[in-house]
PDB file of C-alpha atoms in Angstrom:
ATOM      1  CA  MET H   1     -29.088  13.262  46.354  1.00 48.00           C
ATOM      2  CA  ALA H   2     -33.316  15.114  45.858  1.00 54.00           C
ATOM      3  CA  ASP H   3     -34.002  14.563  42.112  1.00 64.00           C
ATOM      4  CA  ASP H   4     -34.239  17.607  41.148  1.00 77.00           C
ATOM      5  CA  LYS H   5     -32.358  19.797  38.653  1.00 77.00           C
ATOM      6  CA  ARG H   6     -29.025  20.855  39.974  1.00 80.00           C
ATOM      7  CA  GLY H   7     -28.924  17.126  41.369  1.00 78.00           C
ATOM      8  CA  ARG H   8     -28.340  15.047  37.792  1.00 80.00           C
ATOM      9  CA  ASP H   9     -26.561  18.190  37.154  1.00 80.00           C
ATOM     10  CA  LYS H  10     -24.052  17.263  39.588  1.00 82.00           C
ATOM     11  CA  GLN H  11     -24.214  13.401  38.773  1.00 82.00           C
ATOM     12  CA  ALA H  12     -23.355  14.219  35.225  1.00 79.00           C
ATOM     13  CA  HIS H  13     -20.182  16.594  36.280  1.00 77.00           C
ATOM     14  CA  ASP H  14     -18.994  14.047  39.116  1.00 79.00           C
ATOM     15  CA  ALA H  15     -18.928  11.359  36.051  1.00 78.00           C
ATOM     16  CA  GLU H  16     -17.818  13.532  33.395  1.00 79.00           C
ATOM     17  CA  LYS H  17     -14.982  14.023  36.233  1.00 76.00           C
ATOM     18  CA  ARG H  18     -14.322  10.666  37.076  1.00 77.00           C
ATOM     19  CA  ARG H  19     -14.413  10.063  33.198  1.00 76.00           C
ATOM     20  CA  GLN H  20     -11.314  12.864  32.879  1.00 74.00           C
ATOM     21  CA  GLU H  21      -9.329  11.346  34.950  1.00 73.00           C
ATOM     22  CA  ARG H  22     -10.143   8.104  33.950  1.00 72.00           C
ATOM     23  CA  ALA H  23      -8.719   8.400  31.283  1.00 69.00           C
ATOM     24  CA  LEU H  24      -5.965  10.692  32.672  1.00 66.00           C
ATOM     25  CA  ALA H  25      -5.015   8.073  33.775  1.00 66.00           C
ATOM     26  CA  THR H  26      -4.926   5.307  31.625  1.00 64.00           C
ATOM     27  CA  GLU H  27      -2.679   7.570  28.975  1.00 63.00           C
ATOM     28  CA  MET H  28       0.026   7.839  31.069  1.00 58.00           C
ATOM     29  CA  GLU H  29      -0.007   4.215  32.130  1.00 58.00           C
ATOM     30  CA  ARG H  30      -0.362   4.626  28.389  1.00 54.00           C
ATOM     31  CA  TYR H  31       2.521   6.415  28.289  1.00 49.00           C
ATOM     32  CA  ASP H  32       5.858   3.943  28.329  1.00 47.00           C
ATOM     33  CA  GLU H  33       4.208   2.363  25.463  1.00 46.00           C
ATOM     34  CA  ALA H  34       6.147   3.740  22.843  1.00 50.00           C
ATOM     35  CA  GLU H  35       8.246   6.688  22.728  1.00 45.00           C
ATOM     36  CA  PRO H  36       6.840  10.481  23.170  1.00 54.00           C
ATOM     37  CA  PRO H  37       8.586  12.783  20.627  1.00 68.00           C
ATOM     38  CA  VAL H  38       9.356  14.883  23.669  1.00 80.00           C
ATOM     39  CA  ASP H  39      11.833  14.196  26.231  1.00 82.00           C
ATOM     40  CA  ALA H  40      10.682  13.058  29.163  1.00 82.00           C
ATOM     41  CA  ASP H  41      12.397  15.309  31.869  1.00 86.00           C
ATOM     42  CA  VAL H  42      11.801  18.961  28.835  1.00 86.00           C
ATOM     43  CA  LEU H  43       7.461  17.552  29.971  1.00 85.00           C
ATOM     44  CA  SER H  44       9.509  17.475  33.481  1.00 86.00           C
ATOM     45  CA  ASP H  45      10.204  21.297  33.664  1.00 87.00           C
ATOM     46  CA  ILE H  46       6.780  22.386  32.147  1.00 88.00           C
ATOM     47  CA  GLU H  47       5.330  20.577  34.780  1.00 87.00           C
ATOM     48  CA  ARG H  48       7.440  21.582  37.339  1.00 88.00           C
ATOM     49  CA  ASP H  49       6.780  25.981  35.393  1.00 88.00           C
ATOM     50  CA  LEU H  50       2.806  25.081  35.872  1.00 90.00           C
ATOM     51  CA  GLU H  51       3.523  24.478  39.623  1.00 89.00           C
ATOM     52  CA  SER H  52       2.607  28.744  40.165  1.00 89.00           C
ATOM     53  CA  VAL H  53      -0.871  27.970  38.051  1.00 91.00           C
ATOM     54  CA  GLU H  54      -3.897  26.769  40.257  1.00 92.00           C
ATOM     55  CA  PHE H  55      -5.881  23.866  38.548  1.00 90.00           C
ATOM     56  CA  PRO H  56      -8.293  23.891  37.153  1.00 91.00           C
ATOM     57  CA  ALA H  57      -7.179  26.435  35.125  1.00 91.00           C
ATOM     58  CA  PRO H  58      -8.280  26.933  31.282  1.00 91.00           C
ATOM     59  CA  GLY H  59      -5.852  26.589  28.729  1.00 89.00           C
ATOM     60  CA  SER H  60      -5.631  30.406  27.615  1.00 91.00           C
ATOM     61  CA  GLU H  61      -4.117  30.903  32.323  1.00 92.00           C
ATOM     62  CA  VAL H  62      -1.582  28.011  30.577  1.00 92.00           C
ATOM     63  CA  VAL H  63      -1.325  29.419  27.574  1.00 92.00           C
ATOM     64  CA  ASP H  64       0.286  32.774  29.824  1.00 92.00           C
ATOM     65  CA  ALA H  65       1.587  30.821  32.320  1.00 91.00           C
ATOM     66  CA  ILE H  66       4.485  28.582  30.244  1.00 90.00           C
ATOM     67  CA  GLY H  67       3.361  29.839  26.622  1.00 85.00           C
ATOM     68  CA  GLU H  68       6.464  31.169  25.391  1.00 87.00           C
ATOM     69  CA  ARG H  69       8.472  27.595  26.417  1.00 90.00           C
ATOM     70  CA  GLU H  70      10.316  25.680  23.545  1.00 90.00           C
ATOM     71  CA  ILE H  71       9.656  22.483  23.272  1.00 89.00           C
ATOM     72  CA  PRO H  72      12.770  19.763  21.283  1.00 87.00           C
ATOM     73  CA  THR H  73      11.818  17.597  19.504  1.00 81.00           C
ATOM     74  CA  ASP H  74      13.155  14.822  17.110  1.00 76.00           C
ATOM     75  CA  ASP H  75      10.613  16.613  13.735  1.00 74.00           C
ATOM     76  CA  GLY H  76      11.525  21.001  15.583  1.00 82.00           C
ATOM     77  CA  THR H  77      10.920  23.554  17.550  1.00 88.00           C
ATOM     78  CA  TYR H  78       7.408  23.470  19.109  1.00 90.00           C
ATOM     79  CA  ALA H  79       6.519  26.480  21.009  1.00 91.00           C
ATOM     80  CA  VAL H  80       3.820  25.773  24.223  1.00 90.00           C
ATOM     81  CA  GLU H  81       1.523  28.267  22.774  1.00 92.00           C
ATOM     82  CA  ALA H  82       0.878  27.195  19.202  1.00 92.00           C
ATOM     83  CA  LEU H  83       0.506  23.172  21.292  1.00 92.00           C
ATOM     84  CA  LEU H  84      -1.846  24.190  23.666  1.00 92.00           C
ATOM     85  CA  PRO H  85      -4.635  26.267  22.909  1.00 91.00           C
ATOM     86  CA  ASP H  86      -6.081  29.071  23.848  1.00 88.00           C
ATOM     87  CA  THR H  87      -9.536  29.967  25.386  1.00 85.00           C
ATOM     88  CA  ASP H  88     -11.425  30.015  28.183  1.00 84.00           C
ATOM     89  CA  GLU H  89     -13.234  26.975  27.489  1.00 81.00           C
ATOM     90  CA  GLU H  90     -10.251  24.091  27.148  1.00 85.00           C
ATOM     91  CA  VAL H  91     -10.344  23.882  30.216  1.00 88.00           C
ATOM     92  CA  PHE H  92      -6.943  21.670  32.500  1.00 89.00           C
ATOM     93  CA  ALA H  93      -7.414  19.887  35.052  1.00 90.00           C
ATOM     94  CA  SER H  94      -4.100  18.967  36.048  1.00 90.00           C
ATOM     95  CA  ALA H  95      -0.147  20.395  35.229  1.00 90.00           C
ATOM     96  CA  ALA H  96      -0.283  15.804  34.275  1.00 88.00           C
ATOM     97  CA  ALA H  97      -3.509  16.768  31.742  1.00 89.00           C
ATOM     98  CA  VAL H  98      -1.218  20.019  29.463  1.00 89.00           C
ATOM     99  CA  ARG H  99       2.423  16.736  30.724  1.00 88.00           C
ATOM    100  CA  VAL H 100       0.040  14.228  27.669  1.00 86.00           C
ATOM    101  CA  ARG H 101      -1.590  17.193  25.749  1.00 88.00           C
ATOM    102  CA  ILE H 102       1.936  18.458  25.110  1.00 89.00           C
ATOM    103  CA  GLN H 103       3.409  14.948  24.312  1.00 86.00           C
ATOM    104  CA  ARG H 104       2.197  13.936  21.453  1.00 85.00           C
ATOM    105  CA  PRO H 105       3.518  17.973  19.276  1.00 89.00           C
ATOM    106  CA  THR H 106       1.318  17.194  15.803  1.00 88.00           C
ATOM    107  CA  VAL H 107      -1.883  15.840  17.258  1.00 91.00           C
ATOM    108  CA  ALA H 108      -1.789  18.390  19.969  1.00 92.00           C
ATOM    109  CA  ALA H 109      -1.533  21.627  16.985  1.00 92.00           C
ATOM    110  CA  ALA H 110      -4.401  20.147  15.999  1.00 94.00           C
ATOM    111  CA  MET H 111      -6.778  19.549  18.846  1.00 93.00           C
ATOM    112  CA  LYS H 112      -5.251  23.378  19.575  1.00 93.00           C
ATOM    113  CA  ARG H 113      -6.412  24.344  15.167  1.00 94.00           C
ATOM    114  CA  ILE H 114     -10.088  22.966  16.531  1.00 95.00           C
ATOM    115  CA  ALA H 115     -10.481  23.664  20.389  1.00 92.00           C
ATOM    116  CA  GLU H 116     -10.328  27.275  19.161  1.00 91.00           C
ATOM    117  CA  THR H 117     -12.980  26.685  15.461  1.00 93.00           C
ATOM    118  CA  VAL H 118     -14.779  25.518  17.952  1.00 92.00           C
ATOM    119  CA  GLY H 119     -14.495  28.043  20.688  1.00 87.00           C
ATOM    120  CA  SER H 120     -15.069  31.082  17.740  1.00 88.00           C
ATOM    121  CA  ILE H 121     -18.893  29.705  17.637  1.00 88.00           C
ATOM    122  CA  ARG H 122     -21.063  30.750  20.574  1.00 84.00           C
ATOM    123  CA  GLU H 123     -23.543  27.553  20.119  1.00 87.00           C
ATOM    124  CA  LEU H 124     -20.943  24.546  19.885  1.00 88.00           C
ATOM    125  CA  GLU H 125     -18.415  23.225  22.678  1.00 87.00           C
ATOM    126  CA  LEU H 126     -16.322  20.161  22.635  1.00 85.00           C
ATOM    127  CA  ALA H 127     -16.964  17.967  25.278  1.00 80.00           C
ATOM    128  CA  GLY H 128     -14.999  15.485  26.594  1.00 80.00           C
ATOM    129  CA  SER H 129     -16.331  11.901  24.562  1.00 86.00           C
ATOM    130  CA  GLN H 130     -16.120  14.158  21.478  1.00 89.00           C
ATOM    131  CA  ARG H 131     -12.703  15.498  21.557  1.00 89.00           C
ATOM    132  CA  ASP H 132     -11.518  12.699  23.028  1.00 89.00           C
ATOM    133  CA  GLY H 133     -12.909  10.805  19.950  1.00 92.00           C
ATOM    134  CA  TYR H 134     -10.012  13.659  18.157  1.00 93.00           C
ATOM    135  CA  GLU H 135      -7.272  12.646  19.726  1.00 91.00           C
ATOM    136  CA  ARG H 136      -8.397   9.404  19.462  1.00 91.00           C
ATOM    137  CA  THR H 137      -8.366  10.138  16.009  1.00 92.00           C
ATOM    138  CA  PHE H 138      -5.188  11.445  15.575  1.00 92.00           C
ATOM    139  CA  ARG H 139      -3.398   9.325  17.640  1.00 88.00           C
ATOM    140  CA  GLU H 140      -4.690   5.889  15.391  1.00 88.00           C
ATOM    141  CA  LEU H 141      -3.484   8.324  12.838  1.00 89.00           C
ATOM    142  CA  VAL H 142       0.228   8.704  14.328  1.00 84.00           C
ATOM    143  CA  ASP H 143      -0.630   4.587  15.116  1.00 82.00           C
ATOM    144  CA  ILE H 144      -0.301   3.660  11.619  1.00 81.00           C
ATOM    145  CA  ASP H 145       2.839   5.236   9.811  1.00 70.00           C
ATOM    146  CA  PRO H 146       4.631   7.484  13.061  1.00 61.00           C
ATOM    147  CA  ILE H 147       6.962   8.720  10.396  1.00 58.00           C
ATOM    148  CA  ASP H 148       4.370   9.802   7.569  1.00 60.00           C
ATOM    149  CA  GLU H 149       1.246  11.457  10.971  1.00 53.00           C
ATOM    150  CA  ASN H 150       2.642  14.647  10.197  1.00 67.00           C
ATOM    151  CA  GLU H 151       0.917  13.194   6.529  1.00 81.00           C
ATOM    152  CA  GLY H 152      -2.283  12.569   8.362  1.00 88.00           C
ATOM    153  CA  ILE H 153      -3.414  14.221  10.747  1.00 92.00           C
ATOM    154  CA  PRO H 154      -3.684  17.856   9.231  1.00 93.00           C
ATOM    155  CA  VAL H 155      -5.781  16.525   6.209  1.00 94.00           C
ATOM    156  CA  VAL H 156      -8.023  15.331   8.811  1.00 95.00           C
ATOM    157  CA  ALA H 157      -7.520  17.774  11.129  1.00 96.00           C
ATOM    158  CA  ASP H 158      -8.405  20.660   7.908  1.00 96.00           C
ATOM    159  CA  TRP H 159     -11.733  18.492   7.214  1.00 97.00           C
ATOM    160  CA  ILE H 160     -12.312  18.532  11.010  1.00 97.00           C
ATOM    161  CA  VAL H 161     -12.681  22.706  10.685  1.00 96.00           C
ATOM    162  CA  GLU H 162     -13.976  22.492   7.653  1.00 97.00           C
ATOM    163  CA  ARG H 163     -16.936  20.570   8.801  1.00 96.00           C
ATOM    164  CA  ILE H 164     -17.537  23.279  11.621  1.00 96.00           C
ATOM    165  CA  ARG H 165     -17.207  26.170  10.001  1.00 95.00           C
ATOM    166  CA  GLU H 166     -20.143  24.926   6.698  1.00 95.00           C
ATOM    167  CA  ASP H 167     -22.488  23.389   8.774  1.00 94.00           C
ATOM    168  CA  ARG H 168     -21.603  25.326  12.242  1.00 94.00           C
ATOM    169  CA  GLU H 169     -21.660  21.755  14.260  1.00 94.00           C
ATOM    170  CA  LEU H 170     -18.744  18.881  15.649  1.00 95.00           C
ATOM    171  CA  PRO H 171     -18.532  16.412  12.960  1.00 96.00           C
ATOM    172  CA  GLY H 172     -19.249  13.395  14.443  1.00 93.00           C
ATOM    173  CA  SER H 173     -16.472  10.177  15.857  1.00 91.00           C
ATOM    174  CA  ARG H 174     -17.711   7.882  13.665  1.00 93.00           C
ATOM    175  CA  SER H 175     -17.440  10.840  11.005  1.00 94.00           C
ATOM    176  CA  VAL H 176     -13.849  12.043  11.425  1.00 95.00           C
ATOM    177  CA  ARG H 177     -12.990   8.386  11.914  1.00 93.00           C
ATOM    178  CA  ARG H 178     -14.602   7.422   8.053  1.00 93.00           C
ATOM    179  CA  ARG H 179     -12.644  10.493   6.247  1.00 94.00           C
ATOM    180  CA  ALA H 180      -9.476   9.629   8.735  1.00 92.00           C
ATOM    181  CA  ALA H 181      -9.651   5.795   7.631  1.00 91.00           C
ATOM    182  CA  GLU H 182     -10.308   7.105   3.347  1.00 92.00           C
ATOM    183  CA  TYR H 183      -6.981   8.855   4.292  1.00 91.00           C
ATOM    184  CA  CYS H 184      -5.285   5.892   4.781  1.00 89.00           C
ATOM    185  CA  ARG H 185      -6.784   3.504   2.199  1.00 89.00           C
ATOM    186  CA  ALA H 186      -5.856   5.884  -0.490  1.00 90.00           C
ATOM    187  CA  ASN H 187      -2.351   6.860   0.958  1.00 87.00           C
ATOM    188  CA  GLY H 188      -1.947   2.922   1.151  1.00 87.00           C
ATOM    189  CA  TYR H 189      -2.211   2.389   4.873  1.00 85.00           C
ATOM    190  CA  GLU H 190      -4.505  -0.462   5.399  1.00 84.00           C
ATOM    191  CA  VAL H 191      -7.275  -0.815   8.440  1.00 82.00           C
ATOM    192  CA  ARG H 192      -9.329  -3.819   9.140  1.00 80.00           C
ATOM    193  CA  ASN H 193     -12.849  -2.836  10.044  1.00 75.00           C
ATOM    194  CA  ASP H 194     -11.966  -4.346  14.084  1.00 70.00           C
ATOM    195  CA  GLU H 195      -9.419  -0.909  14.455  1.00 77.00           C
ATOM    196  CA  TRP H 196     -11.087   1.741  15.723  1.00 77.00           C
ATOM    197  CA  LEU H 197     -10.053   4.202  11.907  1.00 75.00           C
ATOM    198  CA  GLY H 198     -12.155   1.077  10.380  1.00 72.00           C
ATOM    199  CA  VAL H 199     -15.515   1.901  10.748  1.00 64.00           C
TER     200      VAL H 199
END
């Protein structure tokens, strides 16, 4: 491949695609580690409903296809449109990627708010590694106390959205982790320095 801008862009795009595929494969492997709040049969039904969607597909197409579908969980019922961003900027590589996203509704709802806030500011883009960092921080909040997951995630998501609106830029992953750790420590949860949140 020639060493020109197009070649470098293609290499970067290919590398990003491979990274996303590895992340999806890892998440699918981790699917069985902890019981997700959404029943596996419901997730399988959603994947079948997405057979008419041509992937990769923007979030707006996915929401058009299954947005009104309801997902029962231990915490209540969620409409898919409340969990997935209704934007063209957020692209799903496959039906499995949609499944991974909605299997943890509290995390999905927080990421939807962030993605839609970013989408409202023209010069911002929620890129792969930054998005992954935010999502991992939310999953870590769930792991610290699965019972109180509804407490920390909205607090950190509100903080991220506020930073985006005020500063017109995305807070770094380290700043988000630091804010999550502050929340945890203030609420009596121990966060060791060798953990993801222990920046």
